[in-house]
């Protein structure tokens, strides 16, 4: 009986660790990430409710809004109009744009494949 109880407790502990690690990864993604090169600034802000706002360029009238999902080491942004998809690889330094998995429209944004968007301080 004691052995079964210990195994059950170990299983619950392991499950709790997995849940905590997953929520930590998601919590670290929340916030604003900025790419700023040559005076042309692009920003992606991830909200706690799973939505995002993507400002491509100061001269663009298009504002990308929609929902994001985590898929392995990537975050996938789908615009609410269903017309655009943007993919970023999550790194220790921020998020890197993945051009070949993203829509080609960049709305005057200067970022290219591999461009790093660094997390802004709160």
Backbone as JSON Lines, residues from 0, in Angstrom:
{"i":0,"aa":"X","n":[0.82,-1.2,0.0],"ca":[0.0,0.0,0.0],"c":[0.87,1.26,0.0]}
{"i":1,"aa":"X","n":[1.91,1.26,0.8],"ca":[2.8,2.41,0.89],"c":[3.51,2.66,-0.44]}
{"i":2,"aa":"X","n":[3.88,1.59,-1.13],"ca":[4.57,1.71,-2.42],"c":[3.65,2.38,-3.45]}
{"i":3,"aa":"X","n":[2.38,1.99,-3.49],"ca":[1.42,2.58,-4.42],"c":[1.22,4.07,-4.13]}
{"i":4,"aa":"X","n":[1.19,4.41,-2.86],"ca":[1.03,5.81,-2.47],"c":[2.23,6.63,-2.92]}
{"i":5,"aa":"X","n":[3.43,6.11,-2.74],"ca":[4.64,6.82,-3.17],"c":[4.67,6.99,-4.69]}
{"i":6,"aa":"X","n":[4.28,5.96,-5.42],"ca":[4.24,6.06,-6.88],"c":[3.22,7.11,-7.31]}
{"i":7,"aa":"X","n":[2.06,7.13,-6.67],"ca":[1.02,8.11,-7.0],"c":[1.51,9.53,-6.7]}
{"i":8,"aa":"X","n":[2.19,9.7,-5.57],"ca":[2.72,11.02,-5.2],"c":[3.79,11.46,-6.2]}
{"i":9,"aa":"X","n":[4.63,10.54,-6.62],"ca":[5.67,10.87,-7.6],"c":[5.04,11.29,-8.93]}
{"i":10,"aa":"X","n":[3.99,10.58,-9.34],"ca":[3.31,10.91,-10.59],"c":[2.67,12.29,-10.52]}
{"i":11,"aa":"X","n":[2.04,12.6,-9.4],"ca":[1.42,13.92,-9.23],"c":[2.49,15.01,-9.23]}
{"i":12,"aa":"X","n":[3.62,14.76,-8.56],"ca":[4.72,15.73,-8.53],"c":[5.27,15.98,-9.93]}
{"i":13,"aa":"X","n":[5.44,14.92,-10.7],"ca":[5.94,15.06,-12.06],"c":[4.96,15.87,-12.91]}
{"i":14,"aa":"X","n":[3.69,15.59,-12.81],"ca":[2.68,16.33,-13.55],"c":[2.69,17.8,-13.16]}
{"i":15,"aa":"X","n":[2.81,18.09,-11.88],"ca":[2.86,19.47,-11.42],"c":[4.07,20.2,-12.0]}
{"i":16,"aa":"X","n":[5.23,19.54,-12.05],"ca":[6.43,20.14,-12.62],"c":[6.23,20.47,-14.1]}
{"i":17,"aa":"X","n":[5.62,19.56,-14.84],"ca":[5.36,19.79,-16.26],"c":[4.45,20.99,-16.45]}
{"i":18,"aa":"X","n":[3.39,21.07,-15.66],"ca":[2.46,22.19,-15.76],"c":[3.16,23.5,-15.43]}
{"i":19,"aa":"X","n":[3.97,23.53,-14.39],"ca":[4.68,24.75,-14.01],"c":[5.68,25.17,-15.08]}
{"i":20,"aa":"X","n":[6.42,24.24,-15.64],"ca":[7.38,24.57,-16.68],"c":[6.68,25.11,-17.92]}
{"i":21,"aa":"X","n":[5.57,24.51,-18.29],"ca":[4.81,24.98,-19.45],"c":[4.29,26.39,-19.21]}
{"i":22,"aa":"X","n":[3.74,26.64,-18.04],"ca":[3.21,27.98,-17.77],"c":[4.32,29.0,-17.68]}
{"i":23,"aa":"X","n":[5.5,28.62,-17.21],"ca":[6.64,29.55,-17.17],"c":[7.03,29.95,-18.58]}
{"i":24,"aa":"X","n":[7.07,28.97,-19.52],"ca":[7.43,29.28,-20.89],"c":[6.43,30.26,-21.48]}
{"i":25,"aa":"X","n":[5.14,30.04,-21.27],"ca":[4.13,30.92,-21.81],"c":[4.21,32.3,-21.16]}
{"i":26,"aa":"X","n":[4.45,32.37,-19.86],"ca":[4.53,33.65,-19.18],"c":[5.7,34.48,-19.65]}
{"i":27,"aa":"X","n":[6.82,33.83,-20.01],"ca":[7.97,34.58,-20.46],"c":[7.74,35.17,-21.84]}
{"i":28,"aa":"X","n":[6.8,34.63,-22.62],"ca":[6.52,35.16,-23.95],"c":[5.69,36.44,-23.88]}
{"i":29,"aa":"X","n":[4.86,36.58,-22.89],"ca":[3.99,37.76,-22.78],"c":[4.82,39.02,-22.71]}
{"i":30,"aa":"X","n":[4.35,40.05,-23.4],"ca":[5.05,41.33,-23.39],"c":[5.3,41.82,-24.81]}
{"i":31,"aa":"X","n":[6.16,42.83,-24.93],"ca":[6.46,43.45,-26.22],"c":[7.87,43.11,-26.66]}
{"i":32,"aa":"X","n":[8.0,42.79,-27.94],"ca":[9.28,42.47,-28.57],"c":[9.5,43.47,-29.71]}
{"i":33,"aa":"X","n":[10.73,44.02,-29.78],"ca":[11.0,45.11,-30.73],"c":[12.2,44.8,-31.62]}
{"i":34,"aa":"X","n":[12.02,45.08,-32.91],"ca":[13.12,45.06,-33.88],"c":[13.32,46.51,-34.3]}
{"i":35,"aa":"X","n":[14.53,47.02,-34.11],"ca":[14.81,48.41,-34.44],"c":[16.13,48.48,-35.18]}
{"i":36,"aa":"X","n":[16.03,48.73,-36.47],"ca":[17.23,48.83,-37.29],"c":[17.06,49.96,-38.28]}
{"i":37,"aa":"X","n":[18.0,50.87,-38.31],"ca":[17.94,51.98,-39.27],"c":[16.77,52.91,-39.05]}
{"i":38,"aa":"X","n":[16.3,53.03,-37.82],"ca":[15.21,53.94,-37.51],"c":[13.84,53.39,-37.84]}
{"i":39,"aa":"X","n":[13.77,52.2,-38.42],"ca":[12.48,51.6,-38.73],"c":[12.17,50.55,-37.67]}
{"i":40,"aa":"X","n":[11.23,50.84,-36.82],"ca":[10.93,50.0,-35.67],"c":[9.68,49.16,-35.91]}
{"i":41,"aa":"X","n":[9.79,47.87,-35.61],"ca":[8.64,46.95,-35.67],"c":[8.46,46.37,-34.28]}
{"i":42,"aa":"X","n":[7.21,46.13,-33.88],"ca":[6.92,45.59,-32.55],"c":[5.83,44.54,-32.6]}
{"i":43,"aa":"X","n":[6.0,43.52,-31.77],"ca":[4.96,42.52,-31.55],"c":[4.68,42.49,-30.06]}
{"i":44,"aa":"X","n":[3.41,42.62,-29.68],"ca":[3.01,42.53,-28.29],"c":[2.09,41.34,-28.11]}
{"i":45,"aa":"X","n":[2.48,40.45,-27.17],"ca":[1.68,39.27,-26.85],"c":[0.9,39.54,-25.57]}
{"i":46,"aa":"X","n":[-0.41,39.33,-25.63],"ca":[-1.28,39.55,-24.47],"c":[-1.53,38.22,-23.75]}
{"i":47,"aa":"X","n":[-1.92,38.29,-22.5],"ca":[-2.19,37.1,-21.7],"c":[-3.37,36.27,-22.23]}
{"i":48,"aa":"X","n":[-4.29,36.91,-22.95],"ca":[-5.47,36.2,-23.45],"c":[-5.21,35.45,-24.76]}
{"i":49,"aa":"X","n":[-3.95,35.43,-25.23],"ca":[-3.61,34.72,-26.47],"c":[-3.71,35.58,-27.72]}
{"i":50,"aa":"X","n":[-3.93,36.87,-27.54],"ca":[-3.99,37.77,-28.7],"c":[-2.64,38.49,-28.87]}
{"i":51,"aa":"X","n":[-2.46,39.09,-30.05],"ca":[-1.25,39.85,-30.32],"c":[-1.6,41.12,-31.09]}
{"i":52,"aa":"X","n":[-0.66,42.07,-31.05],"ca":[-0.71,43.27,-31.88],"c":[0.65,43.38,-32.53]}
{"i":53,"aa":"X","n":[0.69,43.48,-33.86],"ca":[1.94,43.55,-34.62],"c":[1.97,44.89,-35.34]}
{"i":54,"aa":"X","n":[2.88,45.77,-34.92],"ca":[3.11,47.05,-35.59],"c":[4.31,46.86,-36.5]}
{"i":55,"aa":"X","n":[4.09,46.88,-37.8],"ca":[5.13,46.55,-38.76],"c":[6.13,47.68,-38.98]}
{"i":56,"aa":"X","n":[5.63,48.91,-39.03],"ca":[6.47,50.06,-39.33],"c":[5.75,51.34,-38.92]}
{"i":57,"aa":"X","n":[6.51,52.38,-38.57],"ca":[5.87,53.65,-38.23],"c":[5.11,54.27,-39.41]}
{"i":58,"aa":"X","n":[5.46,53.87,-40.65],"ca":[4.8,54.47,-41.81],"c":[3.69,53.58,-42.37]}
{"i":59,"aa":"X","n":[3.43,52.45,-41.74],"ca":[2.39,51.53,-42.21],"c":[1.05,51.85,-41.56]}
{"i":60,"aa":"X","n":[0.01,51.8,-42.37],"ca":[-1.33,52.01,-41.82],"c":[-1.96,50.68,-41.39]}
{"i":61,"aa":"X","n":[-1.3,49.56,-41.7],"ca":[-1.83,48.24,-41.33],"c":[-1.35,47.87,-39.94]}
{"i":62,"aa":"X","n":[-2.26,47.43,-39.1],"ca":[-1.94,46.95,-37.77],"c":[-2.38,45.5,-37.68]}
{"i":63,"aa":"X","n":[-1.42,44.59,-37.52],"ca":[-1.75,43.18,-37.44],"c":[-2.29,42.84,-36.06]}
{"i":64,"aa":"X","n":[-3.48,42.28,-36.01],"ca":[-4.08,41.83,-34.76],"c":[-4.65,40.43,-34.99]}
{"i":65,"aa":"X","n":[-4.64,39.63,-33.96],"ca":[-5.18,38.28,-34.06],"c":[-4.79,37.46,-32.86]}
{"i":66,"aa":"X","n":[-4.63,36.16,-33.07],"ca":[-4.27,35.26,-31.98],"c":[-2.96,34.54,-32.31]}
{"i":67,"aa":"X","n":[-2.27,34.1,-31.25],"ca":[-1.03,33.37,-31.44],"c":[-1.12,32.02,-30.74]}
{"i":68,"aa":"X","n":[-0.32,31.07,-31.26],"ca":[-0.21,29.76,-30.66],"c":[1.25,29.36,-30.58]}
{"i":69,"aa":"X","n":[1.58,28.58,-29.57],"ca":[2.93,28.06,-29.42],"c":[2.98,26.68,-30.06]}
{"i":70,"aa":"X","n":[3.99,26.46,-30.91],"ca":[4.19,25.17,-31.57],"c":[5.67,24.82,-31.45]}
{"i":71,"aa":"X","n":[6.0,24.05,-30.4],"ca":[7.4,23.71,-30.16],"c":[8.19,24.95,-29.79]}
{"i":72,"aa":"X","n":[9.27,25.22,-30.55],"ca":[10.09,26.4,-30.27],"c":[9.66,27.61,-31.09]}
{"i":73,"aa":"X","n":[8.44,27.57,-31.64],"ca":[7.95,28.67,-32.48],"c":[6.65,29.23,-31.93]}
{"i":74,"aa":"X","n":[6.42,30.5,-32.26],"ca":[5.15,31.13,-31.97],"c":[4.56,31.54,-33.32]}
{"i":75,"aa":"X","n":[3.3,31.17,-33.55],"ca":[2.63,31.41,-34.82],"c":[1.53,32.45,-34.61]}
{"i":76,"aa":"X","n":[1.6,33.53,-35.38],"ca":[0.62,34.62,-35.32],"c":[-0.31,34.51,-36.52]}
{"i":77,"aa":"X","n":[-1.61,34.45,-36.26],"ca":[-2.63,34.41,-37.31],"c":[-3.47,35.67,-37.17]}
{"i":78,"aa":"X","n":[-3.52,36.49,-38.23],"ca":[-4.3,37.72,-38.15],"c":[-5.79,37.42,-38.15]}
{"i":79,"aa":"X","n":[-6.55,38.27,-37.5],"ca":[-7.99,38.04,-37.34],"c":[-8.74,38.1,-38.66]}
{"i":80,"aa":"X","n":[-8.17,38.74,-39.68],"ca":[-8.82,38.76,-40.99],"c":[-8.56,37.48,-41.78]}
{"i":81,"aa":"X","n":[-7.72,36.58,-41.22],"ca":[-7.43,35.3,-41.85],"c":[-6.52,35.39,-43.07]}
{"i":82,"aa":"X","n":[-5.94,36.55,-43.31],"ca":[-5.15,36.74,-44.53],"c":[-3.64,36.61,-44.32]}
{"i":83,"aa":"X","n":[-3.16,36.75,-43.09],"ca":[-1.72,36.75,-42.86],"c":[-1.33,35.85,-41.7]}
{"i":84,"aa":"X","n":[-0.13,35.3,-41.83],"ca":[0.43,34.4,-40.81],"c":[1.91,34.76,-40.66]}
{"i":85,"aa":"X","n":[2.35,34.92,-39.43],"ca":[3.75,35.26,-39.16],"c":[4.3,34.3,-38.12]}
{"i":86,"aa":"X","n":[5.5,33.78,-38.37],"ca":[6.11,32.78,-37.5],"c":[7.43,33.31,-36.96]}
{"i":87,"aa":"X","n":[7.65,33.09,-35.67],"ca":[8.88,33.47,-35.01],"c":[9.42,32.27,-34.23]}
{"i":88,"aa":"X","n":[10.74,32.13,-34.22],"ca":[11.4,31.11,-33.41],"c":[11.74,31.74,-32.07]}
{"i":89,"aa":"X","n":[11.39,31.07,-30.99],"ca":[11.67,31.57,-29.64],"c":[13.11,31.23,-29.3]}
{"i":90,"aa":"X","n":[13.88,32.24,-28.9],"ca":[15.29,32.05,-28.52],"c":[15.51,32.63,-27.13]}
{"i":91,"aa":"X","n":[16.7,32.46,-26.61],"ca":[17.04,33.04,-25.3],"c":[17.07,34.56,-25.36]}
{"i":92,"aa":"X","n":[17.33,35.12,-26.55],"ca":[17.47,36.56,-26.7],"c":[16.2,37.28,-27.12]}
{"i":93,"aa":"X","n":[15.15,36.51,-27.49],"ca":[13.91,37.11,-27.95],"c":[13.21,36.18,-28.92]}
{"i":94,"aa":"X","n":[12.7,36.74,-30.02],"ca":[12.06,35.93,-31.05],"c":[12.67,36.31,-32.4]}
{"i":95,"aa":"X","n":[12.94,35.3,-33.24],"ca":[13.53,35.52,-34.56],"c":[12.5,35.26,-35.63]}
{"i":96,"aa":"X","n":[12.41,36.17,-36.59],"ca":[11.45,36.05,-37.68],"c":[11.83,34.9,-38.6]}
{"i":97,"aa":"X","n":[10.83,34.07,-38.97],"ca":[11.03,32.94,-39.88],"c":[10.27,33.27,-41.17]}
{"i":98,"aa":"X","n":[11.0,33.79,-42.16],"ca":[10.37,34.3,-43.38],"c":[9.7,33.23,-44.22]}
{"i":99,"aa":"X","n":[10.33,32.06,-44.37],"ca":[9.77,31.06,-45.27],"c":[8.49,30.4,-44.75]}
{"i":100,"aa":"X","n":[8.12,30.66,-43.5],"ca":[6.87,30.13,-42.94],"c":[5.85,31.25,-42.71]}
{"i":101,"aa":"X","n":[6.19,32.46,-43.18],"ca":[5.36,33.64,-42.91],"c":[4.82,34.24,-44.2]}
{"i":102,"aa":"X","n":[3.77,35.04,-44.05],"ca":[3.23,35.8,-45.18],"c":[4.29,36.75,-45.7]}
{"i":103,"aa":"X","n":[4.23,37.03,-46.99],"ca":[5.25,37.9,-47.57],"c":[5.01,39.37,-47.3]}
{"i":104,"aa":"X","n":[3.78,39.73,-46.94],"ca":[3.49,41.14,-46.69],"c":[4.11,41.58,-45.36]}
{"i":105,"aa":"X","n":[4.96,42.61,-45.44],"ca":[5.65,43.1,-44.24],"c":[5.27,44.55,-43.94]}
{"i":106,"aa":"X","n":[4.42,45.14,-44.76],"ca":[3.87,46.47,-44.51],"c":[4.94,47.49,-44.15]}
{"i":107,"aa":"X","n":[5.97,47.59,-44.96],"ca":[7.1,48.53,-44.82],"c":[8.04,48.18,-43.67]}
{"i":108,"aa":"X","n":[7.86,47.05,-43.05],"ca":[8.79,46.61,-42.0],"c":[10.12,46.22,-42.64]}
{"i":109,"aa":"X","n":[11.21,46.55,-41.99],"ca":[12.55,46.27,-42.52],"c":[13.1,44.93,-42.07]}
{"i":110,"aa":"X","n":[12.35,44.16,-41.3],"ca":[12.85,42.88,-40.79],"c":[12.87,41.84,-41.9]}
{"i":111,"aa":"X","n":[13.84,40.93,-41.81],"ca":[14.01,39.85,-42.79],"c":[14.18,38.54,-42.03]}
{"i":112,"aa":"X","n":[14.39,37.46,-42.76],"ca":[14.57,36.16,-42.14],"c":[15.68,36.2,-41.1]}
{"i":113,"aa":"X","n":[15.39,35.75,-39.9],"ca":[16.38,35.73,-38.82],"c":[16.48,37.01,-38.01]}
{"i":114,"aa":"X","n":[15.74,38.05,-38.39],"ca":[15.77,39.3,-37.62],"c":[15.31,39.03,-36.2]}
{"i":115,"aa":"X","n":[16.06,39.55,-35.25],"ca":[15.76,39.33,-33.83],"c":[14.92,40.47,-33.28]}
{"i":116,"aa":"X","n":[13.79,40.1,-32.7],"ca":[12.94,41.03,-31.96],"c":[13.26,40.79,-30.49]}
{"i":117,"aa":"X","n":[13.82,41.8,-29.83],"ca":[14.23,41.66,-28.43],"c":[13.11,42.09,-27.5]}
{"i":118,"aa":"X","n":[13.01,41.38,-26.37],"ca":[11.96,41.69,-25.4],"c":[12.26,43.03,-24.72]}
{"i":119,"aa":"X","n":[11.24,43.87,-24.67],"ca":[11.36,45.17,-24.01],"c":[11.17,44.99,-22.51]}
{"i":120,"aa":"X","n":[11.82,45.8,-21.75],"ca":[11.65,45.76,-20.3],"c":[10.26,46.26,-19.95]}
{"i":121,"aa":"X","n":[9.65,45.65,-18.91],"ca":[8.29,46.09,-18.54],"c":[8.27,47.5,-18.01]}
